[in-house]
Coordinates of C-alpha atoms in Angstrom, one line a residue:
Chain A
M1294 CA 98.8 51.7 134.6
R1295 CA 99.5 52.0 130.9
E1296 CA 96.4 54.1 130.4
D1297 CA 97.7 56.6 132.9
I1298 CA 101.0 56.8 131.0
S1299 CA 99.2 57.2 127.7
K1300 CA 97.0 59.9 129.3
I1301 CA 100.0 61.8 130.6
S1302 CA 101.7 61.5 127.3
K1303 CA 98.6 62.7 125.6
W1304 CA 98.4 65.8 127.8
G1305 CA 102.1 66.3 127.4
L1306 CA 101.7 66.1 123.6
G1307 CA 98.8 68.6 123.8
L1308 CA 100.8 71.0 125.8
V1309 CA 103.8 70.8 123.4
F1310 CA 101.4 71.4 120.6
L1311 CA 99.8 74.4 122.3
A1312 CA 103.2 75.8 123.0
A1313 CA 104.2 75.3 119.4
L1314 CA 101.1 77.2 118.3
L1315 CA 101.8 80.0 120.7
V1316 CA 105.4 80.4 119.6
L1317 CA 104.6 79.9 115.9
P1318 CA 104.2 83.6 114.9
Q1319 CA 107.6 84.4 116.4
V1320 CA 109.5 82.1 114.0
L1321 CA 107.5 83.1 110.9
S1322 CA 108.1 85.9 108.5
Y1323 CA 105.5 88.7 108.1
S1324 CA 103.8 87.2 105.1
Q1325 CA 103.9 83.7 106.7
R1326 CA 102.1 85.2 109.7
E1327 CA 99.4 86.4 107.4
I1328 CA 99.1 82.9 106.0
A1329 CA 99.0 81.5 109.5
V1330 CA 96.0 83.8 110.3
L1331 CA 94.1 82.5 107.2
L1332 CA 95.0 79.0 108.1
V1333 CA 93.5 79.3 111.6
I1334 CA 90.4 80.7 110.0
N1335 CA 90.3 77.9 107.5
V1336 CA 90.6 75.3 110.2
L1337 CA 87.4 76.6 111.7
L1338 CA 85.7 76.6 108.3
V1339 CA 86.7 73.0 107.6
A1340 CA 85.9 71.8 111.1
S1341 CA 82.4 73.3 110.9
Y1342 CA 82.0 71.6 107.5
R1343 CA 82.7 68.3 109.1
L1344 CA 79.9 68.8 111.6
M1345 CA 77.6 69.3 108.6
T1346 CA 78.8 66.1 107.0
L1347 CA 78.2 64.1 110.2
T1348 CA 74.5 63.8 109.1
G1349 CA 75.7 62.4 105.8
E1350 CA 74.8 65.4 103.7
W1351 CA 77.6 67.0 101.6
S1352 CA 76.9 70.7 101.0
L1353 CA 78.4 72.8 98.2
G1354 CA 77.2 76.0 99.8
H1355 CA 79.3 76.1 102.9
V1356 CA 81.7 78.7 101.6
V1357 CA 78.7 80.9 100.7
I1358 CA 77.4 80.5 104.2
M1359 CA 80.9 81.6 105.4
G1360 CA 80.3 84.6 103.1
V1361 CA 76.9 85.3 104.7
G1362 CA 78.7 85.6 108.0
A1363 CA 81.4 87.9 106.5
Y1364 CA 78.9 90.1 104.7
A1365 CA 76.6 90.4 107.7
S1366 CA 79.3 91.1 110.1
A1367 CA 80.9 93.7 107.7
L1368 CA 77.5 95.4 107.2
F1369 CA 76.6 95.4 110.9
A1370 CA 80.0 97.0 111.7
K1371 CA 80.2 99.4 108.8
R1372 CA 76.6 100.5 108.2
L1373 CA 75.1 100.3 111.7
G1374 CA 78.3 101.0 113.6
V1375 CA 78.0 97.9 115.8
P1376 CA 81.3 97.2 117.7
V1377 CA 83.3 94.6 115.7
P1378 CA 83.3 91.8 118.3
V1379 CA 79.5 92.1 118.6
S1380 CA 79.1 92.3 114.8
M1381 CA 81.2 89.1 114.4
F1382 CA 78.8 87.3 116.7
L1383 CA 75.8 88.8 114.9
G1384 CA 77.3 87.8 111.5
A1385 CA 77.8 84.2 112.7
S1386 CA 74.2 84.2 114.0
T1387 CA 73.0 85.6 110.6
A1388 CA 74.7 82.7 108.9
G1389 CA 73.0 80.3 111.3
L1390 CA 69.7 82.0 110.6
A1391 CA 70.2 81.8 106.9
A1392 CA 70.9 78.1 107.3
A1393 CA 67.7 77.6 109.3
V1394 CA 65.7 79.3 106.5
L1395 CA 67.4 77.3 103.8
S1396 CA 66.8 74.0 105.7
F1397 CA 63.1 74.0 104.7
P1398 CA 63.7 73.7 100.9
L1399 CA 67.1 71.9 101.1
F1400 CA 66.3 69.1 103.5
R1401 CA 63.5 67.9 101.3
M1402 CA 66.4 66.5 99.3
K1403 CA 69.1 63.9 100.0
G1404 CA 72.4 62.8 98.4
F1405 CA 73.0 64.3 95.0
Y1406 CA 69.9 66.3 95.1
F1407 CA 71.0 68.0 98.3
L1408 CA 74.5 68.5 96.9
I1409 CA 73.1 70.3 93.8
G1410 CA 70.4 72.0 95.8
S1411 CA 72.9 73.5 98.2
F1412 CA 75.0 74.6 95.3
A1413 CA 72.1 76.3 93.7
A1414 CA 71.0 78.0 96.9
G1415 CA 74.6 79.2 97.4
E1416 CA 74.8 80.6 93.8
V1417 CA 71.5 82.5 94.3
I1418 CA 72.9 84.1 97.4
R1419 CA 76.1 85.0 95.6
L1420 CA 74.2 86.5 92.7
V1421 CA 72.0 88.5 95.1
W1422 CA 75.3 90.0 96.4
K1423 CA 76.4 90.7 92.9
Y1424 CA 73.1 92.2 91.8
F1425 CA 72.3 94.6 94.6
S1426 CA 74.9 97.3 94.9
T1427 CA 73.2 98.6 98.1
P1428 CA 73.9 97.3 100.6
F1429 CA 76.1 94.5 99.2
G1430 CA 78.3 96.6 96.9
G1431 CA 77.7 94.6 93.7
P1432 CA 80.5 92.7 92.1
K1433 CA 83.1 94.8 93.8
G1434 CA 81.8 93.8 97.2
I1435 CA 82.4 95.7 100.4
K1436 CA 85.6 97.6 101.0
L1437 CA 87.1 99.4 104.1
I1438 CA 85.5 97.0 106.6
P1439 CA 86.4 98.3 110.1
G1440 CA 89.1 96.2 111.7
F1441 CA 89.0 94.6 115.1
P1442 CA 89.4 97.3 117.8
D1443 CA 92.8 97.5 119.5
I1444 CA 92.9 96.0 123.0
G1445 CA 94.9 98.5 125.0
P1446 CA 98.3 98.9 123.4
I1447 CA 97.9 95.7 121.3
S1448 CA 97.2 96.6 117.7
M1449 CA 94.9 94.1 116.0
F1450 CA 96.1 95.3 112.7
E1451 CA 99.3 93.2 113.2
P1452 CA 98.9 89.7 111.8
E1453 CA 100.7 88.4 114.9
N1454 CA 98.2 89.7 117.3
Y1455 CA 95.2 88.9 115.1
Y1456 CA 96.7 85.3 114.9
Y1457 CA 96.4 85.0 118.7
L1458 CA 92.9 86.4 118.7
C1459 CA 91.8 83.9 116.0
L1460 CA 93.6 81.1 117.8
A1461 CA 91.6 81.8 120.9
V1462 CA 88.3 82.1 119.1
V1463 CA 88.9 79.1 116.9
S1464 CA 90.2 77.0 119.8
L1465 CA 87.1 77.7 121.8
S1466 CA 84.9 77.0 118.7
L1467 CA 86.7 73.7 118.1
F1468 CA 86.2 72.8 121.7
I1469 CA 82.5 73.4 121.4
L1470 CA 82.3 71.6 118.1
Y1471 CA 84.1 68.6 119.6
R1472 CA 81.8 68.6 122.6
I1473 CA 78.8 68.7 120.3
E1474 CA 80.1 65.7 118.4
Q1475 CA 80.8 63.7 121.6
S1476 CA 77.4 64.5 123.0
R1477 CA 74.1 62.7 122.5
I1478 CA 73.3 65.2 119.7
G1479 CA 76.5 64.1 117.9
L1480 CA 75.6 60.5 118.3
T1481 CA 72.2 61.2 116.8
F1482 CA 73.9 62.9 113.8
H1483 CA 75.9 59.7 113.3
A1484 CA 72.7 57.6 113.6
I1485 CA 71.0 59.7 111.0
H1486 CA 74.0 59.4 108.6
W1487 CA 74.1 55.6 108.8
Q1488 CA 70.5 54.6 109.4
D1489 CA 68.1 57.5 108.9
K1490 CA 65.0 55.3 108.6
L1491 CA 65.9 53.4 111.7
A1492 CA 66.6 56.6 113.6
E1493 CA 63.3 57.9 112.6
S1494 CA 61.6 54.7 113.7
V1495 CA 62.9 55.1 117.2
G1496 CA 61.6 58.6 117.4
V1497 CA 64.4 60.8 116.2
G1498 CA 63.1 63.8 114.2
T1499 CA 65.6 63.5 111.4
F1500 CA 64.6 66.8 109.9
R1501 CA 65.2 68.7 113.1
Y1502 CA 68.5 67.1 113.7
R1503 CA 69.7 67.8 110.1
M1504 CA 68.6 71.3 110.5
L1505 CA 70.4 71.6 113.9
A1506 CA 73.6 70.3 112.3
F1507 CA 73.3 72.7 109.4
V1508 CA 72.6 75.7 111.7
L1509 CA 75.4 74.9 114.0
A1510 CA 77.9 74.3 111.2
S1511 CA 76.7 77.5 109.5
F1512 CA 77.1 79.5 112.7
F1513 CA 80.8 78.5 112.9
A1514 CA 81.3 78.9 109.2
G1515 CA 79.8 82.4 109.5
L1516 CA 82.2 83.1 112.4
S1517 CA 85.1 82.1 110.3
G1518 CA 83.8 84.4 107.6
A1519 CA 83.5 87.3 110.1
L1520 CA 87.1 86.7 111.3
Y1521 CA 88.2 86.8 107.7
A1522 CA 86.2 89.9 106.7
H1523 CA 87.5 92.1 109.6
Y1524 CA 91.1 90.9 109.0
I1525 CA 91.3 91.3 105.2
G1526 CA 89.0 94.4 105.2
T1527 CA 87.4 93.7 101.8
I1528 CA 85.1 91.0 100.6
N1529 CA 83.4 90.3 97.3
P1530 CA 81.2 87.7 95.8
T1531 CA 84.0 86.0 93.9
R1532 CA 85.9 85.3 97.2
F1533 CA 83.1 82.9 98.1
D1534 CA 82.6 81.1 94.8
V1535 CA 82.6 77.4 94.1
E1536 CA 86.3 77.3 93.6
E1537 CA 86.8 78.1 97.2
M1538 CA 84.3 75.4 98.1
V1539 CA 86.3 73.0 96.1
F1540 CA 89.3 73.7 98.3
V1541 CA 87.2 73.1 101.4
L1542 CA 86.2 69.7 99.9
I1543 CA 89.8 68.9 99.1
W1544 CA 91.0 69.7 102.6
A1545 CA 88.2 67.7 104.2
I1546 CA 88.6 64.7 101.8
V1547 CA 92.4 64.6 101.7
G1548 CA 92.4 64.9 105.5
G1549 CA 89.7 62.3 105.9
T1550 CA 86.2 63.0 107.3
N1551 CA 86.0 60.0 109.6
T1552 CA 87.3 61.7 112.7
F1553 CA 87.2 65.2 114.1
F1554 CA 90.8 65.9 113.4
G1555 CA 91.0 64.5 109.9
P1556 CA 89.8 67.7 108.1
I1557 CA 92.0 69.8 110.3
I1558 CA 95.0 67.7 109.4
G1559 CA 94.0 68.1 105.8
V1560 CA 93.9 71.8 105.8
V1561 CA 97.1 72.2 107.8
A1562 CA 99.0 69.7 105.6
L1563 CA 97.8 71.1 102.3
T1564 CA 98.4 74.7 103.4
I1565 CA 101.9 73.9 104.4
I1566 CA 102.5 72.0 101.1
N1567 CA 100.9 74.8 99.2
E1568 CA 102.5 77.8 100.8
I1569 CA 105.9 76.6 101.7
I1570 CA 106.8 73.9 99.2
L1571 CA 104.9 74.9 96.1
R1572 CA 105.4 78.6 96.5
S1573 CA 109.1 78.3 97.0
L1574 CA 109.3 76.0 93.9
G1575 CA 107.5 78.7 91.9
F1576 CA 104.8 76.5 90.5
D1577 CA 102.2 79.2 91.0
S1578 CA 100.0 78.6 88.0
A1579 CA 100.3 74.8 88.2
R1580 CA 99.1 74.7 91.7
P1581 CA 95.4 73.9 91.0
M1582 CA 96.6 70.9 88.9
I1583 CA 98.6 69.6 91.8
Y1584 CA 95.6 70.1 94.1
G1585 CA 93.4 68.2 91.6
A1586 CA 95.9 65.4 91.4
L1587 CA 96.1 65.2 95.2
L1588 CA 92.3 65.1 95.4
I1589 CA 92.1 62.3 92.8
L1590 CA 94.9 60.3 94.4
S1591 CA 93.5 60.6 97.9
V1592 CA 90.0 59.5 96.7
L1593 CA 91.5 56.6 94.9
F1594 CA 94.1 55.4 97.3
L1595 CA 93.4 57.0 100.7
P1596 CA 89.7 56.4 101.3
K1597 CA 90.2 57.4 104.9
G1598 CA 92.4 60.4 104.1
L1599 CA 95.6 61.5 105.7
E1600 CA 94.1 60.8 109.1
G1601 CA 93.9 57.1 108.2
V1602 CA 97.7 57.3 107.5
V1603 CA 98.2 59.0 110.9
Q1604 CA 96.2 56.3 112.6
K1605 CA 98.1 53.5 110.9
A1606 CA 101.4 55.2 111.8
G1607 CA 100.2 55.5 115.4
R1608 CA 99.3 51.8 115.5
I1609 CA 102.6 50.8 114.2
F1610 CA 104.4 53.1 116.7
K1611 CA 102.3 51.7 119.6
A1612 CA 102.8 48.1 118.4
R1613 CA 106.5 48.6 118.6
K1614 CA 106.4 50.1 122.1
A1615 CA 103.9 47.7 123.7
P1616 CA 102.6 44.2 122.9
E1617 CA 99.5 44.2 120.8
P1618 CA 96.4 44.1 123.1
T1619 CA 94.5 40.9 122.6
V1620 CA 91.2 42.6 121.9
R1621 CA 91.5 45.5 119.5
R1622 CA 88.7 47.9 119.5
E1623 CA 87.6 49.1 116.1
Q1624 CA 88.1 52.7 115.5
N1625 CA 84.8 54.4 114.8
A1626 CA 84.2 53.1 111.4
Chain B
M992 CA 59.0 94.8 68.8
T993 CA 58.3 91.7 66.8
E994 CA 61.9 91.9 65.5
I995 CA 63.2 91.8 69.0
I996 CA 61.0 88.9 70.0
L997 CA 62.0 87.0 66.8
Q998 CA 65.6 87.7 67.4
T999 CA 65.5 86.6 71.0
T1000 CA 63.7 83.5 69.9
L1001 CA 66.5 82.7 67.5
N1002 CA 69.1 83.4 70.2
A1003 CA 67.2 81.1 72.5
V1004 CA 67.1 78.3 69.9
Y1005 CA 70.8 78.6 69.5
A1006 CA 71.4 78.5 73.3
A1007 CA 69.1 75.6 73.6
S1008 CA 70.9 73.6 70.9
Y1009 CA 74.3 73.7 72.4
M1010 CA 73.1 73.4 76.0
S1011 CA 71.1 70.4 75.2
L1012 CA 74.2 68.7 73.7
I1013 CA 76.0 69.3 76.9
A1014 CA 73.1 68.3 79.2
V1015 CA 72.4 65.2 77.3
G1016 CA 76.0 64.1 77.6
L1017 CA 75.8 64.7 81.3
V1018 CA 72.6 62.8 81.7
L1019 CA 73.9 59.9 79.6
I1020 CA 76.9 59.6 81.9
F1021 CA 74.8 59.8 85.0
G1022 CA 72.3 57.3 83.6
V1023 CA 74.8 54.6 82.8
M1024 CA 77.3 55.2 85.6
G1025 CA 75.4 56.9 88.4
V1026 CA 78.0 59.6 88.7
I1027 CA 77.6 63.3 88.3
N1028 CA 80.5 64.5 86.2
F1029 CA 81.5 67.8 87.6
A1030 CA 84.2 68.1 85.0
H1031 CA 81.6 68.3 82.2
G1032 CA 82.0 72.0 81.8
E1033 CA 85.7 71.5 81.4
L1034 CA 85.2 68.9 78.7
Y1035 CA 83.2 71.6 76.9
M1036 CA 86.2 73.9 77.4
A1037 CA 88.6 71.3 76.1
G1038 CA 86.5 71.0 72.9
A1039 CA 86.7 74.8 72.4
Y1040 CA 90.5 74.8 73.0
T1041 CA 91.0 72.0 70.5
V1042 CA 89.5 74.4 67.9
V1043 CA 91.7 77.2 69.2
A1044 CA 94.8 75.0 68.8
L1045 CA 94.0 73.3 65.5
Y1046 CA 92.0 75.9 63.6
S1047 CA 93.4 79.2 65.0
H1048 CA 97.0 78.2 65.6
L1049 CA 97.7 75.4 63.1
N1050 CA 95.2 76.6 60.4
F1051 CA 93.4 73.3 59.9
P1052 CA 90.0 73.6 58.3
F1053 CA 87.3 74.4 60.8
L1054 CA 85.3 71.2 60.4
I1055 CA 88.3 69.0 60.8
A1056 CA 89.2 70.9 64.0
V1057 CA 85.6 70.2 65.2
A1058 CA 85.9 66.5 64.4
A1059 CA 89.2 66.4 66.2
G1060 CA 87.6 68.2 69.2
L1061 CA 84.9 65.5 69.3
A1062 CA 87.4 62.7 69.2
F1063 CA 89.9 64.3 71.6
V1064 CA 87.3 65.1 74.3
G1065 CA 85.7 61.6 73.8
L1066 CA 89.1 60.1 74.5
L1067 CA 89.4 62.4 77.6
G1068 CA 86.1 60.8 78.6
I1069 CA 87.4 57.3 78.2
L1070 CA 90.5 58.3 80.3
M1071 CA 88.2 59.6 83.0
E1072 CA 86.1 56.4 82.9
Y1073 CA 89.1 54.2 83.0
S1074 CA 91.1 56.0 85.7
L1075 CA 88.4 57.5 87.9
F1076 CA 84.9 56.2 87.5
R1077 CA 85.8 52.5 87.1
P1078 CA 87.8 52.1 90.3
L1079 CA 85.1 54.2 92.1
R1080 CA 82.1 52.4 90.6
D1081 CA 80.7 51.6 94.0
N1082 CA 81.3 55.1 95.4
P1083 CA 79.3 57.7 93.4
L1084 CA 80.3 60.5 95.8
G1085 CA 84.0 59.6 95.3
G1086 CA 83.5 59.6 91.6
L1087 CA 82.0 63.1 91.8
I1088 CA 84.9 64.4 93.9
A1089 CA 87.4 62.8 91.6
S1090 CA 85.8 64.5 88.7
I1091 CA 86.3 67.8 90.6
G1092 CA 90.0 67.0 90.8
F1093 CA 90.0 66.2 87.0
L1094 CA 88.3 69.6 86.5
L1095 CA 91.1 71.4 88.2
M1096 CA 93.7 69.6 86.2
L1097 CA 92.0 70.3 82.9
Q1098 CA 91.6 74.0 83.8
T1099 CA 95.2 74.3 84.8
A1100 CA 96.3 72.5 81.6
A1101 CA 94.4 75.1 79.6
V1102 CA 95.9 78.0 81.6
L1103 CA 99.4 76.6 81.1
G1104 CA 98.9 75.9 77.5
F1105 CA 97.0 78.9 76.3
G1106 CA 97.1 81.5 79.1
V1107 CA 94.2 82.9 81.1
R1108 CA 93.1 85.5 78.6
M1109 CA 90.3 85.0 76.1
A1110 CA 91.3 83.3 72.9
H1111 CA 89.7 85.1 69.9
I1112 CA 89.0 83.0 66.9
K1113 CA 88.4 84.5 63.5
P1114 CA 84.9 83.4 62.3
P1115 CA 85.3 80.4 60.0
I1116 CA 82.0 80.8 58.2
Q1117 CA 80.8 84.3 57.1
G1118 CA 77.3 85.3 56.2
K1119 CA 73.9 85.3 57.8
I1120 CA 70.3 84.5 57.2
E1121 CA 67.9 87.4 57.5
L1122 CA 64.4 86.7 58.6
L1123 CA 61.9 89.5 59.0
G1124 CA 64.6 91.8 60.4
A1125 CA 66.1 89.1 62.7
V1126 CA 69.5 87.8 62.0
L1127 CA 70.9 84.3 62.3
T1128 CA 74.5 83.9 61.4
Y1129 CA 75.6 80.7 59.5
Q1130 CA 77.9 79.9 62.4
R1131 CA 75.0 79.8 64.8
F1132 CA 72.9 77.9 62.3
L1133 CA 75.6 75.3 62.0
V1134 CA 75.5 74.8 65.8
I1135 CA 71.7 74.4 65.7
A1136 CA 71.9 72.0 62.8
A1137 CA 74.7 69.9 64.3
A1138 CA 72.8 69.7 67.6
I1139 CA 69.6 68.4 65.9
L1140 CA 71.6 66.0 63.8
L1141 CA 73.7 64.6 66.7
L1142 CA 70.8 64.3 69.1
T1143 CA 68.7 62.5 66.5
G1144 CA 71.6 60.2 65.8
L1145 CA 72.0 59.5 69.5
Y1146 CA 68.2 58.8 69.8
L1147 CA 68.3 56.3 67.0
F1148 CA 71.5 54.8 68.4
L1149 CA 69.9 54.2 71.8
R1150 CA 66.6 52.9 70.3
K1151 CA 67.8 50.9 67.3
T1152 CA 71.2 49.4 67.9
K1153 CA 72.2 46.5 70.2
I1154 CA 74.7 48.6 72.1
G1155 CA 72.1 51.3 72.5
W1156 CA 69.7 48.7 74.0
A1157 CA 72.5 47.5 76.3
M1158 CA 73.2 51.0 77.4
R1159 CA 69.6 51.6 78.3
A1160 CA 69.5 48.3 80.1
C1161 CA 72.6 49.4 82.2
A1162 CA 70.8 52.7 83.0
Q1163 CA 67.8 50.8 84.3
D1164 CA 69.6 48.1 86.4
R1165 CA 73.3 47.5 86.3
E1166 CA 73.3 44.2 88.0
A1167 CA 70.5 42.8 85.9
A1168 CA 72.2 44.0 82.8
A1169 CA 75.5 42.4 83.8
L1170 CA 73.6 39.1 84.5
Q1171 CA 72.4 39.2 80.9
G1172 CA 76.0 39.1 79.7
I1173 CA 76.3 42.8 79.0
S1174 CA 79.9 44.0 79.7
L1175 CA 79.6 46.9 82.1
N1176 CA 83.1 48.1 81.3
Q1177 CA 82.4 48.2 77.6
I1178 CA 79.1 50.0 78.0
T1179 CA 80.3 52.6 80.5
R1180 CA 83.3 53.3 78.2
I1181 CA 81.1 53.9 75.2
A1182 CA 78.7 56.0 77.3
M1183 CA 81.5 58.1 78.6
F1184 CA 82.9 58.5 75.1
I1185 CA 79.6 59.7 73.7
G1186 CA 78.7 61.9 76.7
A1187 CA 82.1 63.6 76.7
S1188 CA 82.3 64.0 73.0
L1189 CA 78.9 65.7 72.9
A1190 CA 80.3 68.3 75.3
G1191 CA 83.4 68.5 73.3
V1192 CA 81.6 69.0 70.0
A1193 CA 79.4 71.7 71.6
G1194 CA 82.6 73.5 72.8
A1195 CA 84.3 73.1 69.4
L1196 CA 81.3 74.4 67.4
T1197 CA 80.6 77.4 69.7
A1198 CA 84.3 78.3 70.2
P1199 CA 84.3 81.0 67.5
L1200 CA 81.2 82.6 69.1
V1201 CA 82.1 82.7 72.7
S1202 CA 85.9 83.4 72.9
P1203 CA 87.1 80.5 75.0
T1204 CA 88.7 81.1 78.4
P1205 CA 90.0 78.3 80.7
Y1206 CA 87.2 79.1 83.2
M1207 CA 84.3 79.0 80.7
G1208 CA 83.3 75.6 82.0
H1209 CA 81.9 77.1 85.3
S1210 CA 78.9 78.8 84.0
V1211 CA 78.2 75.9 81.6
I1212 CA 78.2 73.3 84.3
V1213 CA 75.8 75.5 86.5
T1214 CA 73.4 75.7 83.5
A1215 CA 73.8 72.0 82.8
F1216 CA 72.9 71.2 86.4
I1217 CA 69.8 73.3 86.2
I1218 CA 68.8 71.6 83.0
I1219 CA 69.3 68.1 84.2
I1220 CA 67.5 68.7 87.5
V1221 CA 64.6 70.4 85.8
G1222 CA 64.4 67.7 83.2
G1223 CA 64.9 64.9 85.7
I1224 CA 68.3 63.4 86.4
G1225 CA 68.9 60.4 84.1
H1226 CA 66.1 61.4 81.6
L1227 CA 67.4 62.2 78.1
E1228 CA 64.3 63.6 76.5
G1229 CA 63.6 65.6 79.7
A1230 CA 67.1 67.1 79.4
V1231 CA 66.3 68.3 75.8
V1232 CA 63.0 69.8 76.8
A1233 CA 64.4 71.4 79.9
A1234 CA 67.3 72.8 77.8
V1235 CA 64.8 74.5 75.5
L1236 CA 62.7 75.7 78.4
Y1237 CA 65.7 77.1 80.2
A1238 CA 67.2 78.7 77.1
F1239 CA 64.0 80.5 76.4
V1240 CA 63.4 81.7 79.9
H1241 CA 67.1 82.7 80.3
T1242 CA 67.4 84.5 77.0
F1243 CA 64.2 86.4 77.3
V1244 CA 64.9 87.5 80.9
T1245 CA 68.4 88.5 79.8
T1246 CA 67.1 90.5 76.9
F1247 CA 64.3 92.3 78.7
Y1248 CA 65.8 92.6 82.2
D1249 CA 69.4 91.7 83.1
G1250 CA 71.8 88.8 82.9
V1251 CA 72.2 88.4 86.6
V1252 CA 68.4 88.4 87.1
A1253 CA 68.2 85.7 84.5
D1254 CA 70.7 83.6 86.3
I1255 CA 68.8 84.0 89.6
V1256 CA 65.5 83.1 87.8
G1257 CA 67.2 79.9 86.4
L1258 CA 68.5 78.8 89.8
V1259 CA 65.2 79.6 91.5
L1260 CA 63.4 77.5 88.9
M1261 CA 65.7 74.6 89.7
L1262 CA 65.2 75.0 93.4
L1263 CA 61.5 75.0 92.9
V1264 CA 61.6 71.8 90.9
L1265 CA 63.9 70.3 93.5
V1266 CA 61.4 71.2 96.3
I1267 CA 58.2 70.4 94.5
K1268 CA 59.1 67.5 92.3
P1269 CA 62.7 66.3 92.9
T1270 CA 62.5 63.8 90.2
G1271 CA 62.2 66.6 87.7
L1272 CA 59.5 67.5 85.3
F1273 CA 59.8 64.2 83.4
G1274 CA 61.4 61.9 85.8
A1275 CA 59.3 59.1 87.2
R1276 CA 61.4 57.1 89.6
E1277 CA 63.4 58.0 92.6
R1278 CA 67.2 57.8 92.1
A1279 CA 69.1 59.1 95.0

């Protein structure tokens, strides 16, 4: 009985949340709408990053992979005249393909070595963009990327409408990512993270699953890059440098990487703090310092991230409403 | 032609000297604490800005500014050890991420204190040595001499003194070292001081040659990563050899082709080492 109620309240909460997301652009100013678009894109980026970390490998090249999607989609659309929706898909696929190729050198490494290896691979890609003016445009990057075509009378140039487009694409992607994580494949990723030798001994090809996680994560990162490129209209190698990667790390870690929603909570909370509170206070140049302090504090004091705080609050809330169940199931540790 | 080759060789020796200071510090920190210090490039930057502040703004003598840079950055290292790496001793990834946070804070502090633009420093030492048409300024010579001196000193310290022995013991096996009565806290503090101050002194000495910016640490940390991977993580002599190797390859490719190509060559070199022999050219044991 209680489960029914909690199910209903969960659905209700979900619907309220969805309604809030749909109404959101109506209550925001123009520049805040632009931020909302970028936030939705970043949600996809950080959620795809979490899929990557499921197998226990922390990559420092994820933003560059996003850039691969952005560059590929921009070039397909601009040079080859591919329609933008198709080029976005092609861009995401190119990012996945790049990940598949990179798997062979990178997954010979683990831990720190993988971290630094992925960083180096990303830097090589970035330097290639920088060095070759054709087709990548050199340090200045690609400008005048065609935008998303208008749908009937709806102009996709408007941040408001692009927000809805991104929301739809990202929601679908998040649903797929969530399903992957809940599936047998996702469980295998977890198994590889915690016990890779054991997983191997029961017949799991760890290399293939690591590669699969990397390719899937890169596909969605590339998709977020494509959404970005056709919205902003210009991309360059600096946009995808390690500073941006640091922000993705901060979002994921401050949010907490234990559950699916942790990194998403992280990116949303930090973007709100960043854009609304810090911007209005005018701390523009001090912002990285606050970000750095937040990162250190959350590593030191919130090992489970913000999501751990949310869980704790939820438990307290529940405990007040209903008597504590006698057997408490551990959250996925 | 011989002039160009000789000149490039001198440039490479100079690059190798300050890069090996930085890389050796990074390796020492990793060896003793098992943490990759991402903020190492920013420690280098902090050393450079100490010289900007003391020598350029307050007109202290150059060498005093350098000594102050060494001490100041060493203290920053102790601060990092105490506030970040010690609480996160059992969580090396956490230590790395915390050092990224520290990096952002140092960078922002430099931006707020000195602005984002390049700081130009008047050369403290004039004059140059001419050698068969190639030129080595005294300033660069000072960097090379200081690097040789400091690295030799570090080598003797690690081989001959009791603390040096204890440090190497910690690097080999922390638990066993602690069982022998070696204070991990003390040893990691000293290692962090030495590691950081080597980066600081490299920054201080090269400050008049490179025009510091708050973001100068980035390219330095990339290079340092390449060097420590090629030399084998946790291997001090390997880091010096790899620094020399990298400096020669990078300087020659830059001179005869292009800077960006040289960066790509360096990174590909590192990836090759990672793929073929992840323990590095000199590393023997697996540490991951």
